[in-house]
XYZ file of C-alpha atoms in Angstrom:
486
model
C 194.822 -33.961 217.781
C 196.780 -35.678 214.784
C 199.943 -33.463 213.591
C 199.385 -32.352 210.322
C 201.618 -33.874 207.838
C 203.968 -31.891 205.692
C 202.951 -31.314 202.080
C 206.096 -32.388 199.589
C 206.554 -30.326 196.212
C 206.081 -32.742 194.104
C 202.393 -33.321 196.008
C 201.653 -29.691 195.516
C 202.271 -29.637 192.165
C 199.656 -32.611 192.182
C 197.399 -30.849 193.740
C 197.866 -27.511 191.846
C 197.808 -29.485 188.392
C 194.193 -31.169 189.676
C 192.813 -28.106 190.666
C 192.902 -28.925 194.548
C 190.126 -31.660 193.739
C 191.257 -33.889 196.711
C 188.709 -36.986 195.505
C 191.334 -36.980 192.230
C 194.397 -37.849 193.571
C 195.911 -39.298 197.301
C 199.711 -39.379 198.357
C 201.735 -41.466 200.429
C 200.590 -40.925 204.302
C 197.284 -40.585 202.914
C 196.493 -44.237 201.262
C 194.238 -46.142 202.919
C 196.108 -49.019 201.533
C 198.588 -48.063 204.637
C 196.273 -49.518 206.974
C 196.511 -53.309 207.901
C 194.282 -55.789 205.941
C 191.634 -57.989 207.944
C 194.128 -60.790 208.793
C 193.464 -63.682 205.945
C 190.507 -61.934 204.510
C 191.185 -58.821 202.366
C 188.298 -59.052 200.551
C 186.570 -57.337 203.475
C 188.888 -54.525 202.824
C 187.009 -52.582 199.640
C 190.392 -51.015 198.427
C 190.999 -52.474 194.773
C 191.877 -49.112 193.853
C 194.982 -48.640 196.283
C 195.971 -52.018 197.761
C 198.489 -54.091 195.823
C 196.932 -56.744 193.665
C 200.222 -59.613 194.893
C 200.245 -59.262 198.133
C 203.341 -60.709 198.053
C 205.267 -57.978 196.109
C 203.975 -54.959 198.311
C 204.025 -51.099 197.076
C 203.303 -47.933 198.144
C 203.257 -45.341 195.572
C 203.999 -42.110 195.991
C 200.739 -40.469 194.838
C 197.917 -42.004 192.988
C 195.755 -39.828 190.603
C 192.478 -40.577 188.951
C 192.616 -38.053 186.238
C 189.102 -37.599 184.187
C 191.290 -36.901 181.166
C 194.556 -37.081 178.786
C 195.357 -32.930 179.902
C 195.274 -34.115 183.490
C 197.110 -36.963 183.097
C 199.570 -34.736 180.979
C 200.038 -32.323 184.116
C 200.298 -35.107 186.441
C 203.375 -36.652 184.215
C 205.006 -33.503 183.882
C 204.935 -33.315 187.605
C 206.261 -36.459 188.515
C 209.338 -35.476 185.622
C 209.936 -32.289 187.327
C 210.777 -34.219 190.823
C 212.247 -37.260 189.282
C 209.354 -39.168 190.196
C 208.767 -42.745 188.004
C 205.617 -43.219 186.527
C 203.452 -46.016 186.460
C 199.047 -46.309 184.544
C 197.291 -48.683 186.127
C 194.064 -49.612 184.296
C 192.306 -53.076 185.662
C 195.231 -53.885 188.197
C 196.334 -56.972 187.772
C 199.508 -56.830 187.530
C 201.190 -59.993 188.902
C 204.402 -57.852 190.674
C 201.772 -54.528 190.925
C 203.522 -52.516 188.332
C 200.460 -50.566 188.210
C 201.315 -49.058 191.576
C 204.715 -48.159 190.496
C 205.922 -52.190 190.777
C 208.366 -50.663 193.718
C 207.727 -47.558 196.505
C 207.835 -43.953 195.257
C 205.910 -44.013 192.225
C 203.327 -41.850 190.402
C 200.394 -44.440 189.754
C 197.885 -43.016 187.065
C 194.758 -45.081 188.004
C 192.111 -44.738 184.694
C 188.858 -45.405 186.587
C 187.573 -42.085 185.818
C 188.043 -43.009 181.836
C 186.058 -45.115 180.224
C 184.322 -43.718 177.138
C 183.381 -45.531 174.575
C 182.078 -44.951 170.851
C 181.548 -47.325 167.949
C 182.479 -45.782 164.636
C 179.496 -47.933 161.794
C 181.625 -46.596 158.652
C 185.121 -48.151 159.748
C 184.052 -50.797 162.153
C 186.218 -49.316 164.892
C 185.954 -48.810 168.066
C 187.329 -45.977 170.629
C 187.658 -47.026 174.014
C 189.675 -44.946 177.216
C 192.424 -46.915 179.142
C 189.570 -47.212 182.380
C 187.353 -49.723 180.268
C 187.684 -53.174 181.657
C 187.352 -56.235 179.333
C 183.660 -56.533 180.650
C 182.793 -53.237 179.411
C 184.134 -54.167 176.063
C 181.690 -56.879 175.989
C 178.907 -55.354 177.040
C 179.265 -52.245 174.127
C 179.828 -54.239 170.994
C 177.040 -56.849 171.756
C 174.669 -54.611 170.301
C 176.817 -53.981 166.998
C 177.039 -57.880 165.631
C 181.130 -56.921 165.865
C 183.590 -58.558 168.310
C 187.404 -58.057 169.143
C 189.952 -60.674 170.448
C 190.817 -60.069 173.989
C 190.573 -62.241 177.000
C 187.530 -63.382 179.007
C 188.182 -62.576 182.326
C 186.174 -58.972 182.474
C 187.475 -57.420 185.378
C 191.092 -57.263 183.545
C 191.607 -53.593 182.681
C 191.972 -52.775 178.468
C 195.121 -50.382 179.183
C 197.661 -53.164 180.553
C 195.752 -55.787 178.365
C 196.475 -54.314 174.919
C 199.590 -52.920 175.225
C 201.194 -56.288 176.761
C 200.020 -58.311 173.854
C 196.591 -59.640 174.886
C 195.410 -63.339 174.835
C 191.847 -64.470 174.419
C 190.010 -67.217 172.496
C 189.592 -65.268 169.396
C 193.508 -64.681 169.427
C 194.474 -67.787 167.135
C 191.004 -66.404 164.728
C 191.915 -62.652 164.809
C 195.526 -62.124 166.368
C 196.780 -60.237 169.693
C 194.571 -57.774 171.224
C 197.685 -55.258 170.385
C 197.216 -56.791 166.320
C 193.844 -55.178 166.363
C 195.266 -51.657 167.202
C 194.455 -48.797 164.437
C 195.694 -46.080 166.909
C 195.825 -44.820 170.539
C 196.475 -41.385 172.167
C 199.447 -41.198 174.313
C 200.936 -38.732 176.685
C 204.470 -38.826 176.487
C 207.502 -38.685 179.314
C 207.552 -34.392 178.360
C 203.915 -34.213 178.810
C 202.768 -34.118 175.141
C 199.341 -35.769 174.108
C 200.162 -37.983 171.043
C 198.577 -39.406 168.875
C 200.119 -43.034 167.736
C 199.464 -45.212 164.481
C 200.819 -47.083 161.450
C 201.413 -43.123 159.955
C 202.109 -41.369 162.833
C 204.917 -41.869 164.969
C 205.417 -45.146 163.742
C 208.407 -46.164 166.119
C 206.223 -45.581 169.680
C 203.164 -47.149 167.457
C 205.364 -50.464 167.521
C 206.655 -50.367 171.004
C 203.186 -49.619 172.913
C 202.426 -52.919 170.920
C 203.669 -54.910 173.393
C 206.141 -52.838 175.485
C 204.007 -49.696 176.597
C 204.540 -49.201 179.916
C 207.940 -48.088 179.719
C 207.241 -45.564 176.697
C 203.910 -43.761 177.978
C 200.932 -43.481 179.195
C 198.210 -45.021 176.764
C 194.812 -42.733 177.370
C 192.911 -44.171 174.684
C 192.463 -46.825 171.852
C 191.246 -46.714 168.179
C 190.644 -50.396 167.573
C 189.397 -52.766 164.531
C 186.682 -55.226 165.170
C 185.067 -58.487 163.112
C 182.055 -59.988 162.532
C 180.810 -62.049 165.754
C 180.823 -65.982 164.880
C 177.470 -67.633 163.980
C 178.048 -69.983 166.241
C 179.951 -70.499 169.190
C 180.981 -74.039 171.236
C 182.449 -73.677 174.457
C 183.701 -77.623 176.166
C 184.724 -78.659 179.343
C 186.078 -81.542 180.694
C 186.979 -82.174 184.052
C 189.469 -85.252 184.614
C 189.773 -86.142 188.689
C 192.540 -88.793 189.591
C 194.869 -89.920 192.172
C 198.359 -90.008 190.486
C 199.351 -87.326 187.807
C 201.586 -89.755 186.124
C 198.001 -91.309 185.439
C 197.470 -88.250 183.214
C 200.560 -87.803 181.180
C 198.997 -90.158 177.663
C 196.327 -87.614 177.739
C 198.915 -84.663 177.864
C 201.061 -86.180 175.283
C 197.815 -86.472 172.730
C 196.638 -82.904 173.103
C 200.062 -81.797 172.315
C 200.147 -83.703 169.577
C 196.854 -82.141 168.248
C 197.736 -78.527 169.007
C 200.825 -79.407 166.948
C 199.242 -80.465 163.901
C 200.431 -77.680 160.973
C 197.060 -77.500 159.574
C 194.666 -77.267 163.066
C 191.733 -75.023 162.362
C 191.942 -71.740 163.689
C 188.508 -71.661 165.007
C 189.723 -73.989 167.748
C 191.148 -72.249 171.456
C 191.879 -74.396 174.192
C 193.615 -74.244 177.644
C 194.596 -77.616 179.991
C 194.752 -76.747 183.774
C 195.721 -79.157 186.051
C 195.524 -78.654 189.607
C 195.396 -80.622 192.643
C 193.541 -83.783 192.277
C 191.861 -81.967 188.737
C 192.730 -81.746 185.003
C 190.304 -79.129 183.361
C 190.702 -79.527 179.544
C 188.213 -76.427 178.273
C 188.382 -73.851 175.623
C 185.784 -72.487 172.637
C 185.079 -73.647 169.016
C 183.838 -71.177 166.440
C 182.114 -73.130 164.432
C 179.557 -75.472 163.740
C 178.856 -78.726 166.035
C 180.168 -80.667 163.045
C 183.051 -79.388 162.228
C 183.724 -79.720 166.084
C 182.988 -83.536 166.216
C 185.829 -83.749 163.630
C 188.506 -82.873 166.570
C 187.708 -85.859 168.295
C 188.445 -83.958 171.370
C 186.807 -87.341 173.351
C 189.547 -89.678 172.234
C 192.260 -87.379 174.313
C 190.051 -88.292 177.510
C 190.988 -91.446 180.008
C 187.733 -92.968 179.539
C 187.311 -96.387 180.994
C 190.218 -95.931 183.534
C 187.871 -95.635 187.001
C 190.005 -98.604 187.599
C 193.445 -95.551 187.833
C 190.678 -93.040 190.159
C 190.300 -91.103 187.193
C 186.914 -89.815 186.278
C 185.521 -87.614 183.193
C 182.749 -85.121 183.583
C 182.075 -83.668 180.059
C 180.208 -80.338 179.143
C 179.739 -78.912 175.590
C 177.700 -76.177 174.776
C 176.585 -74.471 171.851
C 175.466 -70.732 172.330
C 175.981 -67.036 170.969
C 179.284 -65.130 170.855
C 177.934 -62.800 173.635
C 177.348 -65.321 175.988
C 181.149 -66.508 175.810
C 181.936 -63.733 178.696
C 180.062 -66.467 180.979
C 182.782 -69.578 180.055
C 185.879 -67.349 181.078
C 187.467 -67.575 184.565
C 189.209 -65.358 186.552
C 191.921 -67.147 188.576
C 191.926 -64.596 191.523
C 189.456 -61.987 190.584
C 189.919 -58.357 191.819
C 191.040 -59.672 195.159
C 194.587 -59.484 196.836
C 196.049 -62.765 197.330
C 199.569 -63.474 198.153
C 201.073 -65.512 195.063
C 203.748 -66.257 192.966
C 204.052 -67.066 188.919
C 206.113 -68.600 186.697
C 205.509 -68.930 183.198
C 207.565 -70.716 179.654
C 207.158 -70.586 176.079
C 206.750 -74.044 174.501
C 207.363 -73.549 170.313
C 207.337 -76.039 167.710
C 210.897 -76.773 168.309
C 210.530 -77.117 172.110
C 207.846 -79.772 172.372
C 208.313 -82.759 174.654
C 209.022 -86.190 173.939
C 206.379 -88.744 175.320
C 208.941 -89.777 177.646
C 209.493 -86.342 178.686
C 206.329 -85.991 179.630
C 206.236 -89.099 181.838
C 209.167 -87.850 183.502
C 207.633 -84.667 184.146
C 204.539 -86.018 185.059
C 206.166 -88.327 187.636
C 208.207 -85.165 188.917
C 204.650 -83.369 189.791
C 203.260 -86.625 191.193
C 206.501 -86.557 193.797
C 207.537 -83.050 194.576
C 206.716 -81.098 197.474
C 204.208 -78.045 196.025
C 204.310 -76.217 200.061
C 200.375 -75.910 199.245
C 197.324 -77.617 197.956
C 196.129 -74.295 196.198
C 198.319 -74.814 193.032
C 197.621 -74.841 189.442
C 199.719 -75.185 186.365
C 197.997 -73.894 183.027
C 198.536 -74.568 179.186
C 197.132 -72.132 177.050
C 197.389 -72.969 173.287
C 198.894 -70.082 171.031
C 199.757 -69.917 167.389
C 197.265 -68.795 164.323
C 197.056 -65.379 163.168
C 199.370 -64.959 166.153
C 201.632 -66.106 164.341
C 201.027 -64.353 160.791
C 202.835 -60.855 161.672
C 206.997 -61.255 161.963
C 208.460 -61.514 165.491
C 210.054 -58.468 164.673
C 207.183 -56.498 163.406
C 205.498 -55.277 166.959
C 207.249 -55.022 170.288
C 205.302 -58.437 171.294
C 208.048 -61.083 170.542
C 206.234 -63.905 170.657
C 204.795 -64.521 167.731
C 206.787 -68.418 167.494
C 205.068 -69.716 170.705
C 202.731 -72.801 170.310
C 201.700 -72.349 173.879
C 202.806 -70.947 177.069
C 202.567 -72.685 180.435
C 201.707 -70.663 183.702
C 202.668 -72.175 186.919
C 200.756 -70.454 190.009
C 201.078 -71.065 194.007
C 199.118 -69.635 196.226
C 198.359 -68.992 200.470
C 195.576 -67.801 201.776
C 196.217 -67.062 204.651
C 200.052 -65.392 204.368
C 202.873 -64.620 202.200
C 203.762 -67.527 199.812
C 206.376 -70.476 201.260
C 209.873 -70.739 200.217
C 208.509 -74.279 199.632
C 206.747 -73.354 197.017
C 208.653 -71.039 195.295
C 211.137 -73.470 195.267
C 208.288 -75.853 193.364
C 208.112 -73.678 190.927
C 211.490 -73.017 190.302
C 212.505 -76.573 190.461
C 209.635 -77.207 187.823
C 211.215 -75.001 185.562
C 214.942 -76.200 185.940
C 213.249 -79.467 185.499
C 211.613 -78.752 182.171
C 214.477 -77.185 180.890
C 216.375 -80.305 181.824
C 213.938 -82.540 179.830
C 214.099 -80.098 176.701
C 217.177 -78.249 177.154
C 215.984 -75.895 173.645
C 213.475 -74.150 175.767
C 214.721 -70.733 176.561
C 213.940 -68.205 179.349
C 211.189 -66.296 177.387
C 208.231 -65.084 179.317
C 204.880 -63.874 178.191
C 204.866 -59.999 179.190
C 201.336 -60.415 180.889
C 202.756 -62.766 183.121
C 205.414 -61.033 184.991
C 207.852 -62.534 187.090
C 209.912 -60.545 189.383
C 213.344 -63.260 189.807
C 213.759 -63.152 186.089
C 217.267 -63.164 185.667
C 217.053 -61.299 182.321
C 213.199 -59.845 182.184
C 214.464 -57.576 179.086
C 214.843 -60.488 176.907
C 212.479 -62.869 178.295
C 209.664 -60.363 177.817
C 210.756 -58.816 174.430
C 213.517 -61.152 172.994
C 215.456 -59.793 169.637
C 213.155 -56.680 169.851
C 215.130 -55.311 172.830
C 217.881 -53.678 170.912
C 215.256 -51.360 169.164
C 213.478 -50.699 171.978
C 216.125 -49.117 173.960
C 216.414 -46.684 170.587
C 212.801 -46.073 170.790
C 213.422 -45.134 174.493
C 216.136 -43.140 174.389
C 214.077 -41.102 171.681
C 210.884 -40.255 173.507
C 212.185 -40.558 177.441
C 215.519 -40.168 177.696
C 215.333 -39.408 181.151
C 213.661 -42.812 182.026
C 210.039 -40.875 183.367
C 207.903 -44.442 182.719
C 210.092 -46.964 184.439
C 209.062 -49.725 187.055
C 212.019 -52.588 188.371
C 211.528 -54.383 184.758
C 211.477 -51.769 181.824
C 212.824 -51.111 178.804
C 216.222 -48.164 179.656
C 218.629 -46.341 177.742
């Protein structure tokens, strides 16, 4: 017979607060996330609810609780204050260091899955959402209502993390940040207090959950404003195969040139991934097929170079705002995977010179990646981003153009120095080739060997936010290894 394990305080004040519901919370000891994954294949493991998203940055909290509502989540908090215990709300789990989880051991996690109402309001256009809704489940409610929201397209990302980090999605440079689109959201604060947050009423938290939530509460729900779907929708693809990357770096130059143009439609979203032996050059249109032609989008592509190994397979398809759910892509899914991300912010003063990007080019062609599952991806920015003062919301951005995303990943074990070093090296190398690129880092993309996450993530906004915190938890309740402190 197994000794029974001894019960801590701060568990039986857990348990107490839930009512001794055991299928509403676990603790440490108790996680079947403690138990080994199938060596190389964790997706035969179903535990997306306790098991660390990065397998590489692995956590063990110190309870998880699936609370059904903002009162339990309030005694839960108030529970993990009384012990000094840091709290953490995961909602779709994808953070990239598992911040969800508590982002280091000994955490409160305050997993949503048991929340995700939704209403749709006909007289104000709004819709109310809980932090358990996934991106998917957006989609799915307002197809019915002609409305739609920017957000991203990858539907198993949770709405909780999503719209408090900023949010990007194809609509973004149309409509703004998933966090623009905000009216108001309930809260439960480090003391335990259910709050309710908007442009009227406590206006200081209302700007940092807009970008900086997780180290000021715990976001329960979300009042949010939605537009009139697009009449028409065109989603492209083209997939570019070649031997030498160098091959590729005209065709990099030219989009950069048109995503730089001061007067590019906002109707027009686009993303370049390049990966091994692949360039994808994709992204959505919302507009008509003419006003698309006018991009020209085919005179970017190596046509005519088979002579280089480089190939073009085009697609371009016109269809209805609801089916746009169908052109996203989820890099990793739901699954754990061991891998590590880097990402920049390129601005209109940071651009590279044609020559840089032959250089850079050439640098990918030659260095050492440590894998062949590697991807580096360009996702354009700007728009009604861009329209609200960097100042204005937590989410500092608001100058980039676009951000790159560098990604490694092994299969089969934790990621090589070798390629951590590739992605390091890439950035020193960049920053070498425009030296007026700074260390800025979009908050969605978390990187745990930031030298100064603070003001990578938030920028000039940092000073204000360490007011804001000392205001509403002074004792530092919602922390992980990268938030905001007094």
């Amino acid at each position: 017979m197994l000794p029974t394990r001894s019960t801590t305080p701060f568990e039986k004040c857990i348990a107490q607060a839930f009512g001794e519901d055991s299928s509403l919370y676990t603790f440490r000891g108790d996680l079947i996330s403690d138990l080994p994954l199938v060596d190389g294949l964790p997706y035969l493991n179903n535990l997306e609810s306790e098991h660390p998203y990065n397998l590489d940055h692995p956590v063990t909290p110190a309870a998880i609780v699936f609370p059904r509502d903002a009162q339990q989540v309030s005694a839960a908090v108030m529970c993990a204050r009384k012990y000094g215990i840091a709290v953490s709300s995961r909602s779709g789990g994808h953070s990239y260091t598992n911040a969800g989880l508590g982002g280091m051991d000994g955490a409160l996690s305050i997993d949503y899955q048991n929340m995700k109402a939704f209403s749709y309001d006909p007289q104000d256009q709004t819709m109310t959402f809980e932090s358990g809704s996934r991106l998917a489940d957006l989609d799915r409610n307002l197809a019915p209502t002609g409305r739609v929201a920017a957000y991203g397209a990858v539907g198993s990302i949770g709405t909780g993390g999503h719209f408090t980090i900023g949010g990007l999605g194809a609509l973004s440079r149309l409509l703004g940040l998933a966090a623009d689109q905000i009216v108001s959201a309930e809260c439960v604060l480090a003391d335990g207090t259910v709050a309710t947050v908007s442009a009227d009423k406590n206006t200081d938290l209302f700007f940092a959950i807009k970008g900086a939530a997780w180290s000021f509460a715990s976001v329960t729900s979300f009042k949010v404003a939605t537009s009139p779907a697009p009449s028409s929708v065109i989603s492209f693809q083209y997939n570019i195969t070649f031997s030498r990357i160098a091959d590729l770096a005209d065709s990099f130059s030219q989009w950069q040139e048109l995503v730089s143009q001061p007067d590019l439609t906002r109707k027009f979203a686009s993303t370049l991934t390049l990966a091994q032996d692949l360039l994808v050059y994709s992204g959505t249109f919302f507009g008509d097929r003419s006003d698309f032609d006018r991009l020209n989008l085919e005179g970017l592509l190596p046509h005519g170079q088979e002579h280089l190994d480089i190939t073009v397979v085009s697609s371009v398809v016109t269809h209805a705002i609801t089916d746009l759910i169908k052109f996203g892509y989820d890099i990793f899914g739901s699954l754990p995977a061991h891998f590590y991300a880097k990402s920049l912010k390129f601005t209109r003063q940071t651009l590279f010179s044609s020559s840089a990007v032959q250089e850079l080019f050439q640098y990918l062609d030659t260095i050492d990646k440590g894998t062949l599952v590697w991807f580096i991806v360009w996702d354009l920015n700007g728009g009604a981003i861009s329209d609200i003062p960097q100042d204005g919301t937590a989410y500092w951005h608001r100058d980039a153009l676009f951000f790159q995303q560098g990604y490694v990943v092994n299969e089969i074990g934790p990621v090589t120095q070798q390629s951590r070093d590739f992605l390091t090296g890439l950035t020193d190398e960049i920053h070498r080739l425009q030296p007026r690129i700074d260390d800025s880092a979009y908050p969605g993309y978390v990187d745990a060997e930031l030298e100064n996450p603070l003001r990578a993530y938030w920028g000039g906004n940092v000073e204000r936010l360490i007011q804001i915190k000392g205001e509403y938890d002074p004792d530092d309740v919602f922390r992980n290894g990268q938030s905001v402190a007094r």
